[in-house]
């Protein structure tokens, strides 16, 4: 893959933006506010430059460059500001307690700002020692020269990833034969349901405590039963009215209907099946039109936690928060098969080594040691958040198997459809979400929305 000098891609305006910092609304897997603040996220005082760290109520930092850092520790930037943040905090705390060569200081950024600030910091030569990347974002970071390959350090440590991870996990972090990240998890969009409401509606679970759904008709029949017992201010399905989550349902539906990859492997041609894309969009729109989704749901996890919805179509990262919700009786299973196959939307978190000219070789090796330990030794803790751990030893452990809920949707690993390794995918995704939003908001029909979506894909080809 052709490498680009990231400095040539960042303008002086972006670097200035890095210095001022800004807030943003979460729209992905860190979208819900955690009540737990990281102990080491930020010092309320000034850094060496005199700028004060701007810390939000949930512990996220708007200007990470202003955080006081311990020069004897490795700096780890993360985007886990949702229900999964407290689990990463524990992993770091446990790791530091082992008296490693280098302890780790965590700085938690606002999700919406994370990648811009990471890329800008690296361009300015002030990147963190360790970071997080979604597998879908990693091709862009590699292409722009934001991250360093890990091969030499893994070889020196005697770490063989092939014995630790599935082939598809390793492939997702490998570019031109070089490994650029350590896999951490797979997180999928799954189906949660309120068992009290289902019982009230006369919906029975099977012997495994799950719903028998093998078609759209099966699903709609269950939804209709629940709709009959829902009251004012409630919703059969808790789903946002725009943004990532209806897009993810569209993604799953498109591939369940037999949709082809959106672009080819080279990223030079749009290969999406427009007819299927339209049908998938019409299906998702029907969930709103049939009254299964109430208007105005901004935080669908919190809405489900309040007990006002029979179903919640959301990410695996919500499990940890849901099971801590008093009075909420729920169960979970993979996104149901509604059409020809059981595909679902998914992505993965990975641990990365951002380019940092101030990091010594000793510190770099210590950073890689931490990255491996997070995925391996901290894997069971991370599974507590609800994510499906990438490490095979953790997946096969009795500790993981004994965790409630998690094993019920582990099968999503086999049905997940991840994006192709395309450095322009995030730009494509933003355009796709914007296009689909016009359909959910009734400002365009399905054909118009998909025409716009197709154009967004075309505009971001190599």
CSV table of C-alpha atoms in Angstrom, one decimal:
chain,number,residue,atom,x,y,z
A,1,UNK,CA,0.0,0.0,0.0
A,2,UNK,CA,1.3,3.4,-0.9
A,3,UNK,CA,2.3,5.4,2.2
A,4,UNK,CA,1.6,9.1,2.4
A,5,UNK,CA,3.4,11.6,4.5
A,6,UNK,CA,0.7,12.5,7.1
A,7,UNK,CA,2.2,15.9,7.5
A,8,UNK,CA,1.4,16.7,3.9
A,9,UNK,CA,-2.2,15.8,4.6
A,10,UNK,CA,-2.8,18.0,7.6
A,11,UNK,CA,-3.2,21.7,7.2
A,12,UNK,CA,-2.1,24.4,9.6
A,13,UNK,CA,-5.7,25.0,10.4
A,14,UNK,CA,-6.1,21.5,11.6
A,15,UNK,CA,-3.1,21.8,13.8
A,16,UNK,CA,-4.5,25.0,15.3
A,17,UNK,CA,-7.7,23.1,15.9
A,18,UNK,CA,-5.7,20.6,17.9
A,19,UNK,CA,-4.4,23.3,20.2
A,20,UNK,CA,-7.9,24.7,21.0
A,21,UNK,CA,-9.7,21.4,21.4
A,22,UNK,CA,-13.4,20.9,21.0
A,23,UNK,CA,-16.3,18.8,22.2
A,24,UNK,CA,-18.6,16.5,20.2
A,25,UNK,CA,-21.5,14.1,20.5
A,26,UNK,CA,-20.8,10.4,20.5
A,27,UNK,CA,-22.2,8.4,17.7
A,28,UNK,CA,-20.5,5.0,17.9
A,29,UNK,CA,-19.7,2.3,20.3
A,30,UNK,CA,-18.8,4.8,23.1
A,31,UNK,CA,-22.0,6.6,22.7
A,32,UNK,CA,-23.5,6.2,26.2
A,33,UNK,CA,-22.2,8.2,29.2
A,34,UNK,CA,-20.3,6.2,31.8
A,35,UNK,CA,-20.6,7.2,35.5
A,36,UNK,CA,-17.1,6.0,36.1
A,37,UNK,CA,-14.3,8.6,35.6
A,38,UNK,CA,-10.7,7.5,34.9
A,39,UNK,CA,-8.5,8.2,37.8
A,40,UNK,CA,-5.6,9.0,35.6
A,41,UNK,CA,-7.4,10.6,32.7
A,42,UNK,CA,-6.4,14.2,33.4
A,43,UNK,CA,-5.0,16.6,36.0
A,44,UNK,CA,-7.2,19.6,36.5
A,45,UNK,CA,-4.2,21.9,36.6
A,46,UNK,CA,-2.2,23.4,33.8
A,47,UNK,CA,0.3,21.5,31.7
A,48,UNK,CA,3.8,22.8,30.9
A,49,UNK,CA,2.5,25.2,28.3
A,50,UNK,CA,0.0,26.8,30.8
A,51,UNK,CA,-3.1,25.5,29.1
A,52,UNK,CA,-5.7,23.9,31.4
A,53,UNK,CA,-7.1,20.5,30.6
A,54,UNK,CA,-10.8,20.7,29.7
A,55,UNK,CA,-12.4,17.6,31.3
A,56,UNK,CA,-16.0,16.7,30.7
A,57,UNK,CA,-18.3,15.1,33.3
A,58,UNK,CA,-17.7,11.6,32.0
A,59,UNK,CA,-13.9,12.0,32.3
A,60,UNK,CA,-13.3,12.6,28.6
A,61,UNK,CA,-10.8,15.3,27.7
A,62,UNK,CA,-11.4,17.9,25.0
A,63,UNK,CA,-7.8,19.0,24.8
A,64,UNK,CA,-5.6,15.9,25.5
A,65,UNK,CA,-2.4,17.8,24.7
A,66,UNK,CA,-3.0,19.9,27.8
A,67,UNK,CA,-3.2,16.9,30.2
A,68,UNK,CA,-0.3,16.6,32.7
A,69,UNK,CA,1.5,13.4,31.9
A,70,UNK,CA,3.9,11.4,34.0
A,71,UNK,CA,7.2,11.3,32.0
A,72,UNK,CA,7.9,7.9,33.5
A,73,UNK,CA,4.7,6.4,32.1
A,74,UNK,CA,3.4,5.5,28.6
A,75,UNK,CA,0.5,7.6,27.4
A,76,UNK,CA,-2.5,5.8,26.1
A,77,UNK,CA,-5.2,7.6,24.2
A,78,UNK,CA,-8.6,5.8,24.0
A,79,UNK,CA,-12.1,6.5,22.8
A,80,UNK,CA,-13.9,4.3,25.3
A,81,UNK,CA,-16.1,7.0,26.8
A,82,UNK,CA,-19.2,4.7,26.9
A,83,UNK,CA,-20.2,1.8,29.1
A,84,UNK,CA,-16.9,0.0,28.1
A,85,UNK,CA,-14.7,2.7,29.5
A,86,UNK,CA,-14.7,1.5,33.1
A,87,UNK,CA,-13.5,-2.0,31.9
A,88,UNK,CA,-10.5,-0.5,30.1
A,89,UNK,CA,-9.7,1.5,33.2
A,90,UNK,CA,-9.6,-1.7,35.3
A,91,UNK,CA,-7.4,-3.4,32.7
A,92,UNK,CA,-4.9,-0.6,32.9
A,93,UNK,CA,-5.1,-0.5,36.7
A,94,UNK,CA,-4.5,-4.3,36.8
A,95,UNK,CA,-1.6,-4.0,34.4
A,96,UNK,CA,0.1,-1.2,36.3
A,97,UNK,CA,-0.2,-3.3,39.5
A,98,UNK,CA,2.0,-6.0,37.9
A,99,UNK,CA,5.0,-3.6,38.1
A,100,UNK,CA,5.8,-3.6,34.4
A,101,UNK,CA,8.9,-1.9,32.9
A,102,UNK,CA,6.6,1.1,32.1
A,103,UNK,CA,3.3,1.8,33.6
A,104,UNK,CA,0.5,3.3,31.6
A,105,UNK,CA,-1.4,6.6,31.9
A,106,UNK,CA,-4.8,6.7,30.2
A,107,UNK,CA,-6.3,9.8,28.5
A,108,UNK,CA,-9.9,9.3,27.4
A,109,UNK,CA,-10.9,11.5,24.4
A,110,UNK,CA,-14.4,12.4,23.2
A,111,UNK,CA,-15.3,9.8,20.6
A,112,UNK,CA,-16.4,12.2,17.9
A,113,UNK,CA,-13.0,14.0,18.2
A,114,UNK,CA,-10.7,11.0,18.7
A,115,UNK,CA,-9.4,10.3,15.2
A,116,UNK,CA,-9.0,13.9,14.1
A,117,UNK,CA,-7.0,14.7,17.3
A,118,UNK,CA,-5.0,11.5,16.9
A,119,UNK,CA,-4.1,12.2,13.3
A,120,UNK,CA,-3.3,15.8,14.0
A,121,UNK,CA,-1.2,15.1,17.0
A,122,UNK,CA,0.9,12.6,15.0
A,123,UNK,CA,1.3,15.1,12.2
A,124,UNK,CA,2.6,17.6,14.8
A,125,UNK,CA,5.0,15.0,16.2
A,126,UNK,CA,3.1,14.9,19.5
A,127,UNK,CA,1.3,11.6,19.2
A,128,UNK,CA,0.6,9.3,22.2
A,129,UNK,CA,2.6,6.2,22.9
A,130,UNK,CA,-0.4,3.8,22.4
A,131,UNK,CA,-3.8,4.3,20.8
A,132,UNK,CA,-7.0,2.5,19.7
A,133,UNK,CA,-8.2,2.1,16.1
A,134,UNK,CA,-11.3,0.4,14.7
A,135,UNK,CA,-10.4,-2.2,12.1
A,136,UNK,CA,-12.4,-0.2,9.6
A,137,UNK,CA,-10.3,3.0,10.3
A,138,UNK,CA,-6.9,1.2,10.4
A,139,UNK,CA,-6.4,1.1,6.6
A,140,UNK,CA,-6.6,4.9,6.6
A,141,UNK,CA,-4.2,5.3,9.5
A,142,UNK,CA,-1.7,2.9,7.8
A,143,UNK,CA,-2.1,4.7,4.4
A,144,UNK,CA,-1.4,8.1,6.1
A,145,UNK,CA,1.6,6.8,8.0
A,146,UNK,CA,0.0,7.4,11.4
A,147,UNK,CA,0.9,4.0,12.9
A,148,UNK,CA,4.1,1.9,13.1
A,149,UNK,CA,4.4,-1.8,12.2
A,150,UNK,CA,4.8,-4.2,15.1
A,151,UNK,CA,6.6,-7.1,13.5
A,152,UNK,CA,10.1,-6.5,14.8
A,153,UNK,CA,9.0,-6.0,18.4
A,154,UNK,CA,6.7,-9.0,18.3
A,155,UNK,CA,9.5,-11.1,17.0
A,156,UNK,CA,11.9,-9.8,19.7
A,157,UNK,CA,9.3,-10.7,22.3
A,158,UNK,CA,8.6,-14.1,20.8
A,159,UNK,CA,5.0,-13.4,20.3
A,160,UNK,CA,3.2,-15.4,17.6
A,161,UNK,CA,-0.1,-13.8,16.8
A,162,UNK,CA,-1.1,-16.8,14.6
A,163,UNK,CA,-1.5,-18.9,17.8
A,164,UNK,CA,-3.5,-16.2,19.6
A,165,UNK,CA,-6.0,-15.0,17.0
A,166,UNK,CA,-8.2,-16.2,14.2
A,167,UNK,CA,-6.9,-15.7,10.7
A,168,UNK,CA,-9.5,-13.1,9.8
A,169,UNK,CA,-8.5,-11.0,12.9
A,170,UNK,CA,-4.8,-11.1,11.8
A,171,UNK,CA,-5.7,-10.3,8.3
A,172,UNK,CA,-7.6,-7.2,9.4
A,173,UNK,CA,-4.5,-5.7,10.9
A,174,UNK,CA,-2.0,-6.9,8.2
A,175,UNK,CA,-1.0,-4.6,5.3
A,176,UNK,CA,1.6,-5.6,2.7
A,177,UNK,CA,2.8,-8.3,5.1
A,178,UNK,CA,3.3,-6.0,8.1
A,179,UNK,CA,1.2,-6.2,11.3
A,180,UNK,CA,0.0,-2.8,12.4
A,181,UNK,CA,-2.2,-3.5,15.4
A,182,UNK,CA,-3.1,-6.1,18.0
A,183,UNK,CA,-6.7,-7.3,17.7
A,184,UNK,CA,-8.8,-6.6,20.8
A,185,UNK,CA,-12.4,-7.6,20.0
A,186,UNK,CA,-15.3,-7.9,17.6
A,187,UNK,CA,-18.3,-5.8,18.4
A,188,UNK,CA,-21.5,-6.5,16.6
A,189,UNK,CA,-25.0,-5.1,16.4
A,190,UNK,CA,-27.3,-7.6,18.1
A,191,UNK,CA,-30.8,-7.9,19.4
A,192,UNK,CA,-31.6,-7.3,23.1
A,193,UNK,CA,-35.1,-7.8,24.5
A,194,UNK,CA,-37.0,-7.0,27.6
A,195,UNK,CA,-38.2,-10.4,28.9
A,196,UNK,CA,-40.9,-8.9,31.1
A,197,UNK,CA,-42.5,-7.1,28.2
A,198,UNK,CA,-42.3,-10.3,26.0
A,199,UNK,CA,-44.0,-12.3,28.7
A,200,UNK,CA,-46.7,-9.7,29.0
A,201,UNK,CA,-47.2,-9.9,25.2
A,202,UNK,CA,-47.3,-13.7,25.2
A,203,UNK,CA,-44.1,-14.1,23.3
A,204,UNK,CA,-42.3,-17.4,24.3
A,205,UNK,CA,-38.6,-18.0,24.3
A,206,UNK,CA,-37.1,-21.3,23.2
A,207,UNK,CA,-35.2,-23.8,25.4
A,208,UNK,CA,-32.1,-21.7,25.1
A,209,UNK,CA,-33.9,-18.6,26.3
A,210,UNK,CA,-33.9,-17.0,22.8
A,211,UNK,CA,-36.4,-16.1,20.2
A,212,UNK,CA,-37.0,-18.3,17.2
A,213,UNK,CA,-36.8,-15.9,14.3
A,214,UNK,CA,-36.0,-17.2,10.8
A,215,UNK,CA,-37.8,-14.7,8.6
A,216,UNK,CA,-39.1,-11.1,8.4
A,217,UNK,CA,-42.6,-12.5,9.0
A,218,UNK,CA,-41.5,-14.2,12.2
A,219,UNK,CA,-40.0,-11.0,13.4
A,220,UNK,CA,-43.0,-8.8,12.5
A,221,UNK,CA,-45.4,-11.3,14.2
A,222,UNK,CA,-43.5,-10.9,17.5
A,223,UNK,CA,-43.3,-7.1,17.0
A,224,UNK,CA,-47.1,-6.9,16.5
A,225,UNK,CA,-47.7,-8.9,19.8
A,226,UNK,CA,-45.5,-6.5,21.7
A,227,UNK,CA,-47.0,-3.4,20.0
A,228,UNK,CA,-50.4,-4.5,21.3
A,229,UNK,CA,-49.2,-4.1,24.9
A,230,UNK,CA,-47.1,-1.0,24.6
A,231,UNK,CA,-48.3,2.2,26.2
A,232,UNK,CA,-47.8,5.9,25.6
A,233,UNK,CA,-44.2,7.0,25.7
A,234,UNK,CA,-43.0,3.5,24.9
A,235,UNK,CA,-41.5,1.9,21.7
A,236,UNK,CA,-41.6,-1.6,20.5
A,237,UNK,CA,-38.0,-1.2,19.2
A,238,UNK,CA,-35.5,1.2,20.7
A,239,UNK,CA,-33.6,2.6,17.8
A,240,UNK,CA,-32.4,6.1,16.9
A,241,UNK,CA,-34.1,8.0,14.1
A,242,UNK,CA,-30.9,8.8,12.3
A,243,UNK,CA,-27.1,8.1,12.4
A,244,UNK,CA,-25.1,5.0,12.9
A,245,UNK,CA,-27.7,2.6,14.2
A,246,UNK,CA,-30.3,2.6,11.4
A,247,UNK,CA,-27.4,2.5,9.0
A,248,UNK,CA,-26.1,-0.6,10.7
A,249,UNK,CA,-29.5,-2.3,10.5
A,250,UNK,CA,-29.5,-1.4,6.8
A,251,UNK,CA,-26.0,-2.9,6.5
A,252,UNK,CA,-27.1,-6.2,8.0
A,253,UNK,CA,-30.3,-6.3,5.9
A,254,UNK,CA,-28.4,-5.5,2.7
A,255,UNK,CA,-26.0,-8.4,3.2
A,256,UNK,CA,-28.8,-10.7,4.5
A,257,UNK,CA,-30.5,-10.1,1.2
A,258,UNK,CA,-27.4,-11.3,-0.7
A,259,UNK,CA,-25.9,-7.9,-1.3
A,260,UNK,CA,-22.5,-7.8,-2.9
A,261,UNK,CA,-19.5,-5.8,-1.5
A,262,UNK,CA,-20.0,-2.1,-1.7
A,263,UNK,CA,-16.7,-1.5,-3.5
A,264,UNK,CA,-14.1,-3.9,-5.0
A,265,UNK,CA,-10.9,-4.9,-3.2
A,266,UNK,CA,-8.9,-2.3,-5.0
A,267,UNK,CA,-11.3,0.5,-4.0
A,268,UNK,CA,-11.5,1.5,-7.7
A,269,UNK,CA,-15.1,0.5,-8.5
A,270,UNK,CA,-18.5,0.6,-6.8
A,271,UNK,CA,-19.8,-3.0,-6.8
A,272,UNK,CA,-22.9,-2.4,-4.6
A,273,UNK,CA,-26.2,-4.0,-5.9
A,274,UNK,CA,-28.4,-0.9,-6.0
A,275,UNK,CA,-31.7,-2.9,-6.3
A,276,UNK,CA,-30.9,-4.8,-3.1
A,277,UNK,CA,-29.7,-1.7,-1.4
A,278,UNK,CA,-33.1,0.0,-2.1
A,279,UNK,CA,-35.0,-3.1,-0.8
A,280,UNK,CA,-32.9,-3.1,2.4
A,281,UNK,CA,-33.5,0.6,2.9
A,282,UNK,CA,-37.2,0.2,2.4
A,283,UNK,CA,-37.3,-2.6,5.0
A,284,UNK,CA,-35.6,-0.4,7.6
A,285,UNK,CA,-37.9,2.4,6.8
A,286,UNK,CA,-40.8,0.1,7.3
A,287,UNK,CA,-39.8,-0.3,11.0
A,288,UNK,CA,-40.5,3.4,11.4
A,289,UNK,CA,-43.6,3.5,9.1
A,290,UNK,CA,-45.3,0.6,10.9
A,291,UNK,CA,-44.9,2.3,14.2
A,292,UNK,CA,-42.4,-0.1,15.7
A,293,UNK,CA,-40.0,2.7,16.4
A,294,UNK,CA,-41.1,5.8,18.3
A,295,UNK,CA,-40.0,9.2,17.1
A,296,UNK,CA,-37.4,11.2,19.0
A,297,UNK,CA,-35.2,8.4,20.5
A,298,UNK,CA,-31.8,10.0,20.8
A,299,UNK,CA,-30.1,7.5,23.1
A,300,UNK,CA,-31.6,4.1,22.4
A,301,UNK,CA,-29.6,2.3,25.0
A,302,UNK,CA,-30.8,4.5,27.8
A,303,UNK,CA,-34.3,4.3,26.4
A,304,UNK,CA,-34.2,0.5,26.6
A,305,UNK,CA,-32.6,0.7,30.1
A,306,UNK,CA,-35.6,2.7,31.2
A,307,UNK,CA,-37.8,-0.3,30.5
A,308,UNK,CA,-39.8,1.5,27.8
A,309,UNK,CA,-39.0,-0.7,24.9
A,310,UNK,CA,-39.5,-4.4,24.1
A,311,UNK,CA,-36.4,-4.6,21.9
A,312,UNK,CA,-33.1,-2.7,21.5
A,313,UNK,CA,-31.0,-3.1,18.4
A,314,UNK,CA,-27.6,-2.1,19.6
A,315,UNK,CA,-24.0,-3.0,20.0
A,316,UNK,CA,-22.5,-5.7,22.2
A,317,UNK,CA,-20.8,-3.0,24.2
A,318,UNK,CA,-24.1,-2.2,25.9
A,319,UNK,CA,-24.3,-5.5,27.7
A,320,UNK,CA,-22.1,-4.5,30.7
A,321,UNK,CA,-24.2,-1.4,31.3
A,322,UNK,CA,-27.5,-3.2,30.8
A,323,UNK,CA,-26.8,-5.9,33.3
A,324,UNK,CA,-26.0,-3.3,36.0
A,325,UNK,CA,-29.4,-1.6,35.5
A,326,UNK,CA,-31.7,-2.2,38.4
A,327,UNK,CA,-35.0,-3.8,37.6
A,328,UNK,CA,-34.2,-4.5,33.9
A,329,UNK,CA,-34.8,-8.1,32.9
A,330,UNK,CA,-33.4,-8.8,29.5
A,331,UNK,CA,-31.8,-11.3,27.2
A,332,UNK,CA,-29.7,-11.0,24.0
A,333,UNK,CA,-29.0,-12.9,20.8
A,334,UNK,CA,-27.3,-12.2,17.5
A,335,UNK,CA,-29.1,-10.0,15.0
A,336,UNK,CA,-31.9,-12.3,13.7
A,337,UNK,CA,-32.0,-13.8,10.3
A,338,UNK,CA,-34.8,-12.0,8.5
A,339,UNK,CA,-33.9,-12.8,4.9
A,340,UNK,CA,-31.6,-15.2,3.0
A,341,UNK,CA,-28.7,-15.5,5.5
A,342,UNK,CA,-27.8,-14.3,9.0
A,343,UNK,CA,-25.3,-11.5,8.3
A,344,UNK,CA,-24.9,-8.7,10.8
A,345,UNK,CA,-23.0,-5.5,11.1
A,346,UNK,CA,-19.7,-5.6,13.0
A,347,UNK,CA,-16.4,-3.8,13.5
A,348,UNK,CA,-13.3,-4.5,15.7
A,349,UNK,CA,-11.2,-2.5,18.1
A,350,UNK,CA,-7.5,-2.9,17.8
A,351,UNK,CA,-4.5,-1.5,19.7
A,352,UNK,CA,-2.1,0.6,17.7
A,353,UNK,CA,1.4,2.1,18.0
A,354,UNK,CA,1.1,5.7,16.8
A,355,UNK,CA,4.2,7.4,15.3
A,356,UNK,CA,6.0,9.3,18.1
A,357,UNK,CA,9.5,10.6,17.5
A,358,UNK,CA,10.0,11.2,21.2
A,359,UNK,CA,9.3,7.6,22.2
A,360,UNK,CA,12.5,5.6,22.8
A,361,UNK,CA,13.1,2.0,21.6
A,362,UNK,CA,12.7,0.9,25.2
A,363,UNK,CA,9.4,2.7,25.6
A,364,UNK,CA,8.2,1.3,22.2
A,365,UNK,CA,8.9,-2.3,23.3
A,366,UNK,CA,7.1,-1.6,26.6
A,367,UNK,CA,4.2,-0.2,24.7
A,368,UNK,CA,3.9,-3.3,22.5
A,369,UNK,CA,4.1,-5.5,25.7
A,370,UNK,CA,1.2,-3.5,27.1
A,371,UNK,CA,-0.8,-3.9,23.9
A,372,UNK,CA,-0.4,-7.7,23.9
A,373,UNK,CA,-1.2,-7.9,27.6
A,374,UNK,CA,-4.4,-5.9,27.2
A,375,UNK,CA,-5.8,-8.3,24.6
A,376,UNK,CA,-4.5,-11.5,26.3
A,377,UNK,CA,-4.4,-10.9,30.1
A,378,UNK,CA,-7.1,-8.3,30.1
A,379,UNK,CA,-9.4,-10.1,27.6
A,380,UNK,CA,-11.7,-11.6,30.2
A,381,UNK,CA,-12.1,-8.2,31.9
A,382,UNK,CA,-12.8,-6.6,28.5
A,383,UNK,CA,-15.4,-9.2,27.8
A,384,UNK,CA,-17.2,-7.9,30.8
A,385,UNK,CA,-18.1,-4.8,28.8
A,386,UNK,CA,-20.0,-7.1,26.4
A,387,UNK,CA,-17.5,-7.1,23.6
A,388,UNK,CA,-16.5,-10.4,22.0
A,389,UNK,CA,-12.8,-10.9,22.8
A,390,UNK,CA,-10.4,-11.5,19.9
A,391,UNK,CA,-8.0,-13.6,21.8
A,392,UNK,CA,-8.7,-17.3,21.3
A,393,UNK,CA,-7.5,-18.3,24.7
A,394,UNK,CA,-9.9,-15.9,26.3
A,395,UNK,CA,-12.8,-17.0,24.1
A,396,UNK,CA,-12.2,-20.7,25.0
A,397,UNK,CA,-11.8,-20.0,28.7
A,398,UNK,CA,-14.3,-21.2,31.2
A,399,UNK,CA,-14.3,-17.7,32.7
A,400,UNK,CA,-15.7,-16.3,29.5
A,401,UNK,CA,-18.2,-19.1,29.0
A,402,UNK,CA,-19.6,-18.6,32.5
A,403,UNK,CA,-20.3,-15.0,31.9
A,404,UNK,CA,-24.1,-14.3,31.5
A,405,UNK,CA,-25.4,-13.2,28.1
A,406,UNK,CA,-22.1,-13.2,26.3
A,407,UNK,CA,-22.2,-16.7,25.0
A,408,UNK,CA,-25.7,-16.2,23.7
A,409,UNK,CA,-24.4,-13.9,21.0
A,410,UNK,CA,-20.9,-15.2,20.5
A,411,UNK,CA,-22.2,-16.7,17.2
A,412,UNK,CA,-22.1,-13.1,15.8
A,413,UNK,CA,-18.4,-13.7,15.2
A,414,UNK,CA,-19.3,-16.1,12.4
A,415,UNK,CA,-22.0,-13.9,10.8
A,416,UNK,CA,-20.3,-10.5,11.0
A,417,UNK,CA,-19.7,-8.6,7.8
A,418,UNK,CA,-16.9,-6.2,8.3
A,419,UNK,CA,-16.0,-3.4,5.8
A,420,UNK,CA,-13.4,-4.0,3.2
A,421,UNK,CA,-9.8,-2.8,3.9
A,422,UNK,CA,-10.3,0.6,2.3
A,423,UNK,CA,-8.4,3.8,3.4
A,424,UNK,CA,-11.5,5.9,2.4
A,425,UNK,CA,-14.1,3.8,4.2
A,426,UNK,CA,-14.7,6.4,6.9
A,427,UNK,CA,-15.5,9.1,4.3
A,428,UNK,CA,-17.7,6.6,2.5
A,429,UNK,CA,-19.5,5.7,5.8
A,430,UNK,CA,-20.2,9.4,6.6
A,431,UNK,CA,-21.7,9.8,3.1
A,432,UNK,CA,-23.8,6.7,3.4
A,433,UNK,CA,-25.2,7.7,6.8
A,434,UNK,CA,-26.0,11.2,5.5
A,435,UNK,CA,-27.8,9.7,2.5
A,436,UNK,CA,-29.8,7.2,4.5
A,437,UNK,CA,-30.8,9.9,7.0
A,438,UNK,CA,-32.7,11.6,4.2
A,439,UNK,CA,-34.9,8.5,3.9
A,440,UNK,CA,-35.5,8.1,7.7
A,441,UNK,CA,-36.4,11.8,7.9
A,442,UNK,CA,-38.8,11.6,4.9
A,443,UNK,CA,-37.0,14.1,2.8
A,444,UNK,CA,-36.2,11.5,0.1
A,445,UNK,CA,-37.5,8.1,-1.0
A,446,UNK,CA,-35.5,4.9,-1.0
A,447,UNK,CA,-34.4,5.2,-4.6
A,448,UNK,CA,-33.2,8.8,-4.1
A,449,UNK,CA,-31.4,7.9,-0.9
A,450,UNK,CA,-29.6,5.0,-2.5
A,451,UNK,CA,-28.7,7.0,-5.6
A,452,UNK,CA,-27.1,9.6,-3.2
A,453,UNK,CA,-25.4,6.8,-1.3
A,454,UNK,CA,-24.0,5.3,-4.5
A,455,UNK,CA,-22.7,8.7,-5.4
A,456,UNK,CA,-20.9,9.0,-2.0
A,457,UNK,CA,-19.2,5.7,-2.6
A,458,UNK,CA,-18.1,6.8,-6.1
A,459,UNK,CA,-16.7,10.1,-4.9
A,460,UNK,CA,-14.4,8.3,-2.5
A,461,UNK,CA,-12.9,5.8,-4.9
A,462,UNK,CA,-9.1,5.6,-5.4
